[in-house]
Amino acid sequence: MSAISINNLNKSFVNGREISKVLKNINLDVEEGEFISIMGPSGCGKSTLLYLLGGLDQPTSGTVSINGTDLAKLSEKKLCEMRNNKIGFVFQFYNLVPNLSVEDNIALPLMIAGKKRSTYAKRIEEVLDIIGMKDKRKLTPRELSGGQQQRVAIARALVFDPDIIFLDEPIGNLDSKTGMKIMELFREINRKYGKTIVQVTHSEEAALYGTKLVRVRDGQIESVAKIDANGKTTEVDARMVG
C-alpha cells in the first residue's frame, strides 16, 4: 500500500465569473519511505498540491488517500486527528512562539492536543537529540539563528512521531550553507528513521536530497525522475508511478 495515493486530482478556484484551474488530473503514488521533491515555477500549483496532500485544503475532484484512507471521507475531527498524529508540517517561516523556550515550542502541539507533556518527555528528548539542540533547550527563538529556529520547527513536527512529513519551501529563508545543513538533516530523518517526506522547493540543489523528483508545470505533472545516492536523476514514465 502506498503511503500517499493521488488519483485524478483537480483543483479550481472561482474568481467572479472566471474559473482558474490550478491542478489538472494529477496522478501519483508516494511509497512508504520515499523522499519526494516537487519542483516548478511560481504559480504552477505545487504548494496547492502540498496542502491537498496534507488535508489543509479539499480538491475540486479526485482523491487523496493516506495509508489507504480517502481524506475526503474523514470527518473534520478525524482529519484533525490524522494531521496531529500521522502527519508533520514544516514551513518556510518557522512559526515559533517568541516567548517560549525551545523545548516549550517543541511541546506546543502536545498542549494543543490536550496531551500530558510528561507522557512525551522521552520523545521530546529524542527529537532534541535528532536536531542536535539539547544544549539550547532553554533558549528562546530570538536567541537562535535562522537555521536553529528551523531545526526547532522540525523537532516540533516530529514530536508525535508522524509517518509523513510535508515541507513547504523549508530552506526558503536560509542562506545556502545553512539550507544544505537543514537538507542533510531531512535526508537523515528520511533514511535513518524511515519517514516519508514530501517537499515543495524552488531549489534544484535541495530537490536532489530526495529520492524522486516530480516537476510540475501549468498544474500538471511534467516529468518524474528517480534520484540516486549521488544526486543523479533518471527520468521515468509518470504513468508508471501513479
XYZ file of N, CA and C in Angstrom:
726
model
N 0.836 -1.205 0.000
C 0.000 0.000 0.000
C 0.873 1.258 0.000
N 0.525 2.221 -0.849
C 1.264 3.473 -0.911
C 0.999 4.300 0.339
N 2.002 5.072 0.751
C 1.792 5.997 1.865
C 0.796 7.080 1.454
N 0.944 7.571 0.207
C 0.033 8.575 -0.344
C -0.339 8.155 -1.756
N -1.620 8.194 -2.063
C -2.087 7.883 -3.410
C -2.949 9.037 -3.919
N -2.575 9.580 -5.062
C -3.272 10.726 -5.656
C -3.905 10.259 -6.959
N -5.218 10.409 -7.073
C -5.917 9.906 -8.245
C -6.788 10.980 -8.888
N -6.475 11.305 -10.146
C -7.268 12.254 -10.947
C -7.592 13.529 -10.170
N -6.592 14.080 -9.537
C -6.779 15.225 -8.643
C -6.885 16.529 -9.434
N -7.939 17.275 -9.143
C -8.156 18.576 -9.768
C -8.473 19.608 -8.693
N -7.986 20.823 -8.911
C -8.308 21.915 -8.010
C -8.520 23.190 -8.819
N -9.698 23.794 -8.624
C -10.026 25.043 -9.299
C -10.443 26.081 -8.275
N -10.209 27.340 -8.610
C -10.653 28.454 -7.782
C -11.556 29.345 -8.627
N -12.635 29.816 -8.017
C -13.570 30.693 -8.722
C -13.328 32.132 -8.291
N -13.100 32.986 -9.266
C -12.898 34.416 -9.010
C -13.877 35.190 -9.879
N -15.000 35.550 -9.253
C -16.052 36.193 -10.038
C -16.640 35.207 -11.032
N -16.556 35.553 -12.309
C -17.068 34.662 -13.350
C -15.979 33.761 -13.923
N -14.757 33.975 -13.472
C -13.639 33.201 -14.008
C -13.336 31.999 -13.130
N -13.021 30.894 -13.775
C -12.592 29.681 -13.074
C -11.124 29.437 -13.412
N -10.295 29.387 -12.375
C -8.867 29.144 -12.562
C -8.552 27.704 -12.175
N -8.108 26.924 -13.152
C -7.753 25.523 -12.903
C -6.297 25.454 -12.487
N -6.087 25.209 -11.196
C -4.734 25.230 -10.638
C -4.049 23.873 -10.796
N -4.789 22.790 -10.574
C -4.264 21.434 -10.740
C -5.169 20.658 -11.685
N -4.560 19.897 -12.592
C -5.325 19.207 -13.630
C -4.925 17.727 -13.707
N -5.825 16.878 -13.246
C -5.662 15.427 -13.389
C -4.293 14.926 -12.912
N -3.986 15.236 -11.645
C -2.733 14.774 -11.055
C -2.890 13.324 -10.590
N -1.956 12.469 -11.017
C -1.914 11.071 -10.578
C -0.496 10.753 -10.126
N -0.375 10.280 -8.889
C 0.955 9.965 -8.360
C 0.818 9.104 -7.121
N 1.713 8.133 -6.971
C 1.801 7.351 -5.743
C 3.114 7.667 -5.047
N 3.054 7.873 -3.751
C 4.249 8.078 -2.927
C 4.380 6.847 -2.037
N 5.458 6.107 -2.234
C 5.644 4.886 -1.461
C 6.200 5.205 -0.077
N 5.921 4.323 0.863
C 6.419 4.490 2.226
C 7.944 4.586 2.218
N 8.470 5.606 2.888
C 9.918 5.782 2.990
C 10.534 6.575 1.861
N 9.733 7.023 0.889
C 10.275 7.854 -0.188
C 10.456 9.293 0.294
N 11.317 10.019 -0.412
C 11.543 11.444 -0.178
C 11.293 12.126 -1.522
N 10.094 12.679 -1.674
C 9.664 13.265 -2.934
C 9.915 14.772 -2.931
N 10.554 15.259 -3.982
C 10.731 16.703 -4.168
C 9.848 17.155 -5.316
N 8.974 18.126 -5.051
C 8.091 18.682 -6.076
C 8.620 20.058 -6.453
N 8.957 20.217 -7.739
C 9.520 21.476 -8.225
C 8.668 22.048 -9.346
N 8.787 23.345 -9.545
C 8.093 24.001 -10.637
C 8.127 25.497 -10.446
N 7.836 26.263 -11.497
C 7.848 27.730 -11.392
C 6.743 28.236 -10.477
N 6.879 29.468 -10.035
C 5.850 30.077 -9.188
C 4.509 30.053 -9.908
N 3.460 29.696 -9.162
C 2.127 29.671 -9.735
C 1.770 28.395 -10.458
N 2.651 27.383 -10.400
C 2.388 26.140 -11.138
C 1.439 25.206 -10.385
N 1.194 25.491 -9.106
C 0.267 24.672 -8.333
C 0.916 23.741 -7.334
N 2.233 23.832 -7.168
C 2.917 22.853 -6.300
C 2.561 23.024 -4.828
N 2.435 24.260 -4.355
C 2.058 24.454 -2.952
C 0.607 24.041 -2.719
N -0.260 24.335 -3.690
C -1.650 23.895 -3.593
C -1.707 22.375 -3.483
N -0.883 21.693 -4.275
C -0.823 20.230 -4.223
C -0.399 19.754 -2.839
N 0.598 20.402 -2.261
C 1.072 20.005 -0.938
C -0.035 20.163 0.109
N -0.782 21.258 0.042
C -1.856 21.490 1.012
C -2.972 20.461 0.858
N -3.240 20.029 -0.366
C -4.237 18.984 -0.583
C -3.761 17.658 -0.008
N -2.483 17.356 -0.175
C -1.934 16.098 0.344
C -1.993 16.071 1.875
N -1.803 17.235 2.489
C -1.815 17.311 3.941
C -3.183 17.533 4.547
N -4.213 17.547 3.705
C -5.562 17.732 4.229
C -5.858 19.140 4.692
N -5.045 20.112 4.262
C -5.275 21.508 4.636
C -6.244 22.189 3.681
N -6.525 21.533 2.559
C -7.472 22.045 1.572
C -8.160 20.839 0.939
N -9.245 21.079 0.246
C -10.001 19.997 -0.378
C -9.976 20.130 -1.896
N -9.861 19.004 -2.621
C -9.836 19.069 -4.084
C -11.205 19.397 -4.662
N -11.216 19.913 -5.875
C -12.457 20.107 -6.605
C -13.011 18.758 -7.048
N -12.105 17.874 -7.469
C -12.470 16.499 -7.795
C -11.231 15.629 -7.677
N -11.452 14.306 -7.673
C -10.343 13.391 -7.470
C -10.120 13.104 -5.996
N -9.150 12.257 -5.704
C -8.939 11.822 -4.325
C -7.474 11.874 -3.906
N -7.299 12.100 -2.611
C -6.007 11.939 -1.943
C -6.219 10.934 -0.819
N -5.459 9.858 -0.841
C -5.554 8.840 0.210
C -4.228 8.729 0.938
N -4.295 8.653 2.257
C -3.108 8.443 3.078
C -3.264 7.104 3.788
N -2.300 6.238 3.546
C -2.352 4.865 4.085
C -3.695 4.199 3.790
N -4.191 4.439 2.559
C -5.424 3.805 2.111
C -6.711 4.499 2.509
N -6.611 5.603 3.264
C -7.796 6.331 3.715
C -8.010 7.587 2.880
N -9.161 7.671 2.223
C -9.528 8.840 1.426
C -9.804 10.006 2.375
N -9.009 11.072 2.256
C -9.149 12.206 3.173
C -10.532 12.839 3.099
N -11.152 12.799 1.922
C -12.470 13.433 1.745
C -13.558 12.717 2.534
N -13.314 11.468 2.922
C -14.321 10.697 3.643
C -14.183 10.811 5.157
N -13.179 11.560 5.600
C -12.965 11.737 7.034
C -13.772 12.922 7.552
N -14.310 12.793 8.749
C -14.941 13.937 9.403
C -13.846 14.939 9.769
N -14.243 16.161 10.064
C -13.256 17.177 10.430
C -12.466 16.744 11.669
N -13.146 16.076 12.600
C -12.471 15.594 13.806
C -11.423 14.550 13.469
N -11.790 13.575 12.614
C -10.851 12.515 12.235
C -9.700 13.086 11.406
N -10.005 14.084 10.572
C -8.959 14.712 9.767
C -7.964 15.437 10.662
N -8.470 16.117 11.674
C -7.594 16.794 12.639
C -6.721 15.793 13.386
N -7.314 14.660 13.763
C -6.557 13.615 14.448
C -5.432 13.089 13.564
N -5.733 12.906 12.265
C -4.702 12.440 11.344
C -3.583 13.464 11.213
N -3.965 14.744 11.084
C -2.944 15.789 10.949
C -2.097 15.891 12.210
N -2.701 15.641 13.359
C -1.961 15.720 14.615
C -1.023 14.537 14.819
N -1.489 13.342 14.441
C -0.777 12.118 14.824
C 0.017 11.452 13.712
N -0.429 11.606 12.470
C 0.196 10.866 11.369
C 1.018 11.738 10.427
N 0.825 13.067 10.536
C 1.423 14.000 9.592
C 2.162 15.101 10.341
N 3.326 15.493 9.819
C 4.058 16.633 10.346
C 4.248 17.668 9.247
N 4.246 18.946 9.616
C 4.435 20.025 8.646
C 5.625 20.891 9.045
N 6.430 21.263 8.048
C 7.500 22.244 8.251
C 7.364 23.270 7.135
N 7.238 24.553 7.525
C 7.001 25.609 6.552
C 8.235 26.493 6.399
N 8.183 27.383 5.404
C 9.280 28.306 5.152
C 9.504 29.221 6.356
N 8.408 29.698 6.927
C 8.503 30.536 8.119
C 8.351 29.637 9.341
N 9.188 29.807 10.320
C 9.328 28.834 11.404
C 8.108 28.768 12.320
N 7.382 29.899 12.417
C 6.148 29.931 13.214
C 6.365 29.499 14.663
N 7.467 29.940 15.235
C 7.732 29.651 16.641
C 7.127 30.753 17.509
N 6.770 30.405 18.737
C 6.238 31.383 19.682
C 7.424 32.081 20.344
N 7.573 33.410 20.158
C 8.795 34.115 20.561
C 9.163 33.988 22.031
N 8.145 33.966 22.921
C 8.455 33.978 24.355
C 8.514 32.588 24.975
N 8.414 31.548 24.138
C 8.546 30.188 24.649
C 9.942 29.652 24.371
N 10.428 28.786 25.250
C 11.746 28.183 25.064
C 11.706 27.170 23.925
N 12.863 26.692 23.556
C 12.970 25.657 22.517
C 12.101 24.454 22.865
N 12.264 23.928 24.081
C 11.517 22.720 24.436
C 10.021 22.994 24.565
N 9.644 24.205 24.956
C 8.221 24.546 25.047
C 7.602 24.674 23.653
N 8.370 25.219 22.703
C 7.887 25.292 21.326
C 7.704 23.899 20.736
N 8.627 22.997 21.059
C 8.520 21.616 20.566
C 7.293 20.936 21.162
N 7.012 21.229 22.425
C 5.889 20.599 23.125
C 4.545 21.234 22.803
N 4.542 22.346 22.068
C 3.299 23.078 21.802
C 2.202 22.209 21.179
N 2.501 21.357 20.182
C 1.437 20.503 19.623
C 0.819 19.567 20.658
N 1.605 19.162 21.645
C 1.091 18.294 22.705
C 0.053 19.041 23.539
N 0.383 20.282 23.879
C -0.533 21.077 24.696
C -1.823 21.380 23.938
N -1.685 21.700 22.633
C -2.861 22.000 21.808
C -3.766 20.772 21.709
N -3.144 19.596 21.640
C -3.909 18.350 21.527
C -4.409 17.840 22.875
N -4.080 18.553 23.954
C -4.539 18.156 25.281
C -3.807 16.958 25.853
N -2.575 16.728 25.369
C -1.779 15.597 25.859
C -0.961 16.006 27.074
N -0.676 15.034 27.924
C 0.189 15.295 29.070
C 1.644 15.340 28.614
N 2.267 16.465 28.875
C 3.650 16.627 28.437
C 4.562 15.576 29.068
N 4.279 15.216 30.304
C 5.124 14.236 30.998
C 5.154 12.894 30.273
N 4.053 12.565 29.599
C 3.979 11.307 28.857
C 4.940 11.313 27.673
N 5.235 12.504 27.171
C 6.080 12.628 25.980
C 7.484 13.132 26.312
N 7.859 13.089 27.584
C 9.173 13.607 27.990
C 10.314 12.915 27.242
N 10.211 11.597 27.108
C 11.253 10.846 26.399
C 11.301 11.231 24.936
N 10.125 11.427 24.328
C 10.082 11.792 22.907
C 10.672 13.177 22.687
N 10.422 14.108 23.590
C 11.000 15.443 23.473
C 12.523 15.361 23.522
N 13.041 14.507 24.401
C 14.489 14.293 24.473
C 15.011 13.736 23.152
N 14.274 12.800 22.580
C 14.695 12.166 21.319
C 14.774 13.183 20.187
N 13.751 14.030 20.076
C 13.762 14.977 18.952
C 14.790 16.090 19.183
N 15.028 16.462 20.421
C 16.109 17.407 20.699
C 17.453 16.829 20.265
N 17.608 15.533 20.468
C 18.826 14.849 20.059
C 18.922 14.788 18.531
N 17.806 14.513 17.865
C 17.792 14.442 16.396
C 18.234 15.762 15.779
N 17.766 16.874 16.335
C 18.121 18.182 15.766
C 19.422 18.733 16.349
N 20.012 18.025 17.319
C 21.289 18.437 17.890
C 21.226 19.713 18.710
N 20.148 19.870 19.499
C 19.991 21.111 20.245
C 19.624 20.893 21.714
N 20.077 19.798 22.289
C 19.810 19.563 23.708
C 20.370 20.676 24.587
N 21.504 21.230 24.177
C 22.153 22.263 24.991
C 21.494 23.630 24.851
N 20.518 23.741 23.935
C 19.850 25.028 23.718
C 18.367 24.959 24.060
N 17.985 23.984 24.834
C 16.573 23.726 25.105
C 15.883 24.854 25.857
N 16.626 25.640 26.631
C 16.026 26.709 27.431
C 16.066 28.070 26.740
N 16.677 28.140 25.563
C 16.755 29.410 24.848
C 15.434 29.721 24.149
N 15.205 30.988 23.869
C 14.013 31.403 23.123
C 14.407 31.641 21.667
N 13.432 31.681 20.751
C 13.750 31.861 19.334
C 14.624 33.070 19.025
N 14.436 34.175 19.755
C 15.222 35.380 19.464
C 16.709 35.169 19.760
N 17.032 34.123 20.509
C 18.427 33.820 20.816
C 19.034 32.804 19.849
N 18.263 32.417 18.823
C 18.698 31.394 17.888
C 18.910 31.960 16.488
N 19.763 31.301 15.720
C 19.921 31.650 14.308
C 18.728 31.119 13.516
N 18.610 31.532 12.255
C 17.523 31.041 11.417
C 17.558 29.531 11.260
N 18.751 28.999 11.052
C 18.882 27.551 10.914
C 18.468 26.811 12.174
N 18.830 27.367 13.327
C 18.438 26.739 14.598
C 16.935 26.815 14.808
N 16.332 27.933 14.411
C 14.876 28.053 14.542
C 14.168 27.024 13.659
N 14.702 26.796 12.462
C 14.083 25.798 11.596
C 14.256 24.397 12.170
N 15.368 24.140 12.834
C 15.554 22.843 13.489
C 14.499 22.622 14.584
N 14.184 23.683 15.312
C 13.137 23.592 16.337
C 11.793 23.289 15.678
N 11.527 23.953 14.554
C 10.277 23.690 13.826
C 10.220 22.240 13.346
N 11.367 21.693 12.953
C 11.440 20.285 12.535
C 11.144 19.375 13.715
N 11.745 19.671 14.858
C 11.506 18.862 16.061
C 10.035 18.905 16.452
N 9.427 20.071 16.338
C 8.000 20.213 16.649
C 7.164 19.322 15.737
N 7.553 19.235 14.457
C 6.833 18.383 13.503
C 7.027 16.902 13.809
N 8.125 16.566 14.483
C 8.457 15.166 14.762
C 7.930 14.661 16.104
N 7.440 15.561 16.946
C 7.179 15.190 18.337
C 6.135 14.082 18.475
N 5.169 14.017 17.550
C 4.157 12.956 17.582
C 4.608 11.711 16.817
N 5.866 11.727 16.345
C 6.407 10.605 15.577
C 5.534 10.282 14.361
N 5.302 11.269 13.481
C 4.405 11.071 12.338
C 4.998 10.138 11.294
N 4.136 9.556 10.474
C 4.585 8.697 9.375
C 5.090 9.530 8.201
N 4.450 10.692 7.996
C 4.714 11.514 6.811
C 5.016 12.941 7.247
N 6.006 13.553 6.590
C 6.345 14.947 6.863
C 6.250 15.737 5.563
N 5.493 16.837 5.596
C 5.340 17.725 4.444
C 6.185 18.977 4.667
N 6.950 19.351 3.645
C 7.835 20.506 3.732
C 7.457 21.523 2.665
N 7.176 22.749 3.077
C 6.827 23.809 2.135
C 7.959 24.835 2.101
N 8.813 24.754 1.087
C 9.973 25.640 0.944
C 10.744 25.734 2.264
N 11.203 24.604 2.809
C 11.756 24.594 4.176
C 13.048 25.367 4.358
N 13.762 25.671 3.258
C 15.009 26.430 3.414
C 14.921 27.778 2.701
N 13.695 28.206 2.399
C 13.490 29.448 1.651
C 13.994 30.689 2.355
N 14.097 30.659 3.691
C 14.542 31.827 4.450
C 15.989 31.719 4.910
N 16.702 30.704 4.430
C 18.054 30.441 4.924
C 19.102 30.671 3.843
N 20.327 31.016 4.272
C 21.411 31.118 3.303
C 21.765 29.720 2.800
N 22.510 29.657 1.722
C 22.773 28.391 1.032
C 23.446 27.354 1.937
N 24.467 27.768 2.670
C 25.206 26.822 3.518
C 24.319 26.261 4.614
N 23.584 27.136 5.291
C 22.679 26.695 6.356
C 21.575 25.822 5.786
N 21.062 26.217 4.614
C 19.994 25.459 3.975
C 20.406 24.033 3.666
N 21.636 23.841 3.197
C 22.088 22.488 2.872
C 22.267 21.632 4.132
N 22.624 22.274 5.235
C 22.710 21.531 6.501
C 21.318 21.056 6.930
N 20.318 21.898 6.708
C 18.944 21.501 7.016
C 18.510 20.357 6.099
N 18.893 20.425 4.818
C 18.543 19.343 3.891
C 19.227 18.039 4.285
N 20.441 18.123 4.790
C 21.132 16.923 5.279
C 20.372 16.315 6.454
N 19.821 17.179 7.303
C 19.029 16.692 8.439
C 17.767 15.992 7.937
N 17.101 16.570 6.939
C 15.911 15.915 6.384
C 16.265 14.559 5.768
N 17.393 14.502 5.094
C 17.807 13.232 4.485
C 18.083 12.186 5.560
N 18.683 12.615 6.674
C 18.920 11.684 7.786
C 17.591 11.204 8.379
N 16.643 12.124 8.538
C 15.327 11.752 9.073
C 14.642 10.749 8.152
N 14.811 10.949 6.849
C 14.237 10.021 5.873
C 14.916 8.650 5.923
N 16.227 8.635 5.908
C 16.964 7.369 5.814
C 17.044 6.630 7.147
N 17.392 7.350 8.199
C 17.620 6.704 9.494
C 16.327 6.342 10.202
N 15.323 7.207 10.075
C 14.080 6.997 10.816
C 12.923 6.548 9.921
N 13.187 6.417 8.619
C 12.201 5.860 7.704
C 10.981 6.711 7.464
N 11.105 8.012 7.665
C 9.955 8.891 7.468
C 9.736 9.169 5.978
N 8.489 9.128 5.555
C 8.123 9.540 4.215
C 8.088 11.066 4.179
N 8.792 11.660 3.213
C 8.877 13.124 3.141
C 8.439 13.590 1.757
N 7.609 14.626 1.749
C 7.228 15.295 0.503
C 7.544 16.772 0.669
N 8.421 17.291 -0.178
C 8.774 18.713 -0.086
C 8.459 19.446 -1.380
N 8.067 20.711 -1.203
C 7.947 21.650 -2.317
C 9.136 22.588 -2.216
N 9.853 22.774 -3.332
C 11.043 23.614 -3.285
C 11.294 24.290 -4.627
N 11.925 25.461 -4.590
C 12.398 26.133 -5.799
C 13.839 25.733 -6.096
N 14.496 25.129 -5.111
C 15.934 24.872 -5.206
C 16.230 23.499 -5.805
N 16.903 23.500 -6.937
C 17.311 22.245 -7.573
C 18.253 21.478 -6.655
N 19.141 22.202 -5.998
C 20.109 21.567 -5.097
C 19.388 20.886 -3.934
N 18.396 21.566 -3.372
C 17.629 20.984 -2.268
C 16.817 19.786 -2.746
N 16.278 19.882 -3.959
C 15.446 18.799 -4.505
C 16.218 17.503 -4.620
N 17.512 17.594 -4.916
C 18.317 16.393 -5.155
C 18.672 15.642 -3.879
N 18.283 16.159 -2.734
C 18.435 15.405 -1.486
C 17.366 14.325 -1.375
N 16.359 14.381 -2.216
C 15.270 13.407 -2.186
C 15.604 12.139 -2.941
N 14.600 11.271 -3.067
C 14.749 10.023 -3.816
C 13.984 10.062 -5.135
N 13.097 11.053 -5.289
C 12.324 11.191 -6.524
C 12.010 12.664 -6.749
N 12.116 13.084 -8.014
C 11.874 14.474 -8.381
C 10.658 14.544 -9.291
N 9.655 15.300 -8.854
C 8.428 15.485 -9.633
C 8.370 16.949 -10.071
N 8.409 17.155 -11.389
C 8.333 18.525 -11.912
C 6.890 18.824 -12.325
N 6.394 19.975 -11.855
C 5.033 20.399 -12.145
C 5.067 21.687 -12.951
N 4.248 21.740 -13.990
C 4.148 22.951 -14.808
C 2.694 23.119 -15.249
N 2.190 24.342 -15.096
C 0.813 24.659 -15.506
C -0.201 23.685 -14.913
N 0.014 23.313 -13.653
C -0.955 22.485 -12.950
C -0.923 21.010 -13.279
N 0.082 20.574 -14.046
C 0.186 19.173 -14.420
C 1.577 18.639 -14.140
N 1.674 17.322 -13.949
C 2.991 16.713 -13.782
C 3.682 16.680 -15.137
N 4.825 17.344 -15.212
C 5.589 17.419 -16.449
C 6.523 16.218 -16.599
N 7.157 15.815 -15.479
C 8.070 14.673 -15.525
C 8.283 14.128 -14.122
N 8.714 12.878 -14.055
C 9.065 12.234 -12.796
C 10.419 11.557 -12.992
N 11.330 11.771 -12.052
C 12.660 11.177 -12.158
C 13.087 10.590 -10.821
N 13.748 9.454 -10.882
C 14.346 8.883 -9.685
C 15.695 9.546 -9.441
N 16.048 9.708 -8.170
C 17.313 10.333 -7.784
C 18.161 9.291 -7.074
N 19.388 9.054 -7.562
C 20.235 8.061 -6.895
C 21.018 8.696 -5.755
N 21.819 7.892 -5.081
C 22.548 8.359 -3.893
C 23.557 9.448 -4.219
N 23.943 9.563 -5.508
C 24.905 10.583 -5.920
C 24.225 11.839 -6.459
N 22.897 11.873 -6.378
C 22.163 13.038 -6.833
C 21.905 13.066 -8.326
N 22.129 11.948 -9.005
C 21.852 11.880 -10.438
C 20.412 11.426 -10.662
N 19.783 11.995 -11.701
C 18.375 11.700 -11.950
C 18.215 10.822 -13.186
N 17.213 9.940 -13.110
C 16.845 9.093 -14.233
C 15.341 9.221 -14.421
N 14.956 9.804 -15.546
C 13.527 10.053 -15.763
C 12.772 8.746 -15.966
N 11.577 8.674 -15.372
C 10.709 7.517 -15.518
C 9.378 8.002 -16.048
N 8.603 7.086 -16.599
C 7.274 7.401 -17.108
C 6.355 7.703 -15.932
N 5.783 8.897 -15.897
C 4.902 9.288 -14.788
C 3.767 8.300 -14.602
N 3.334 7.653 -15.706
C 2.236 6.702 -15.608
C 2.628 5.449 -14.844
N 3.940 5.212 -14.729
C 4.404 4.022 -14.019
C 4.466 4.232 -12.511
N 4.303 5.478 -12.066
C 4.413 5.766 -10.628
C 3.122 6.339 -10.077
N 2.041 6.191 -10.775
C 0.794 6.655 -10.202
C -0.253 6.955 -11.213
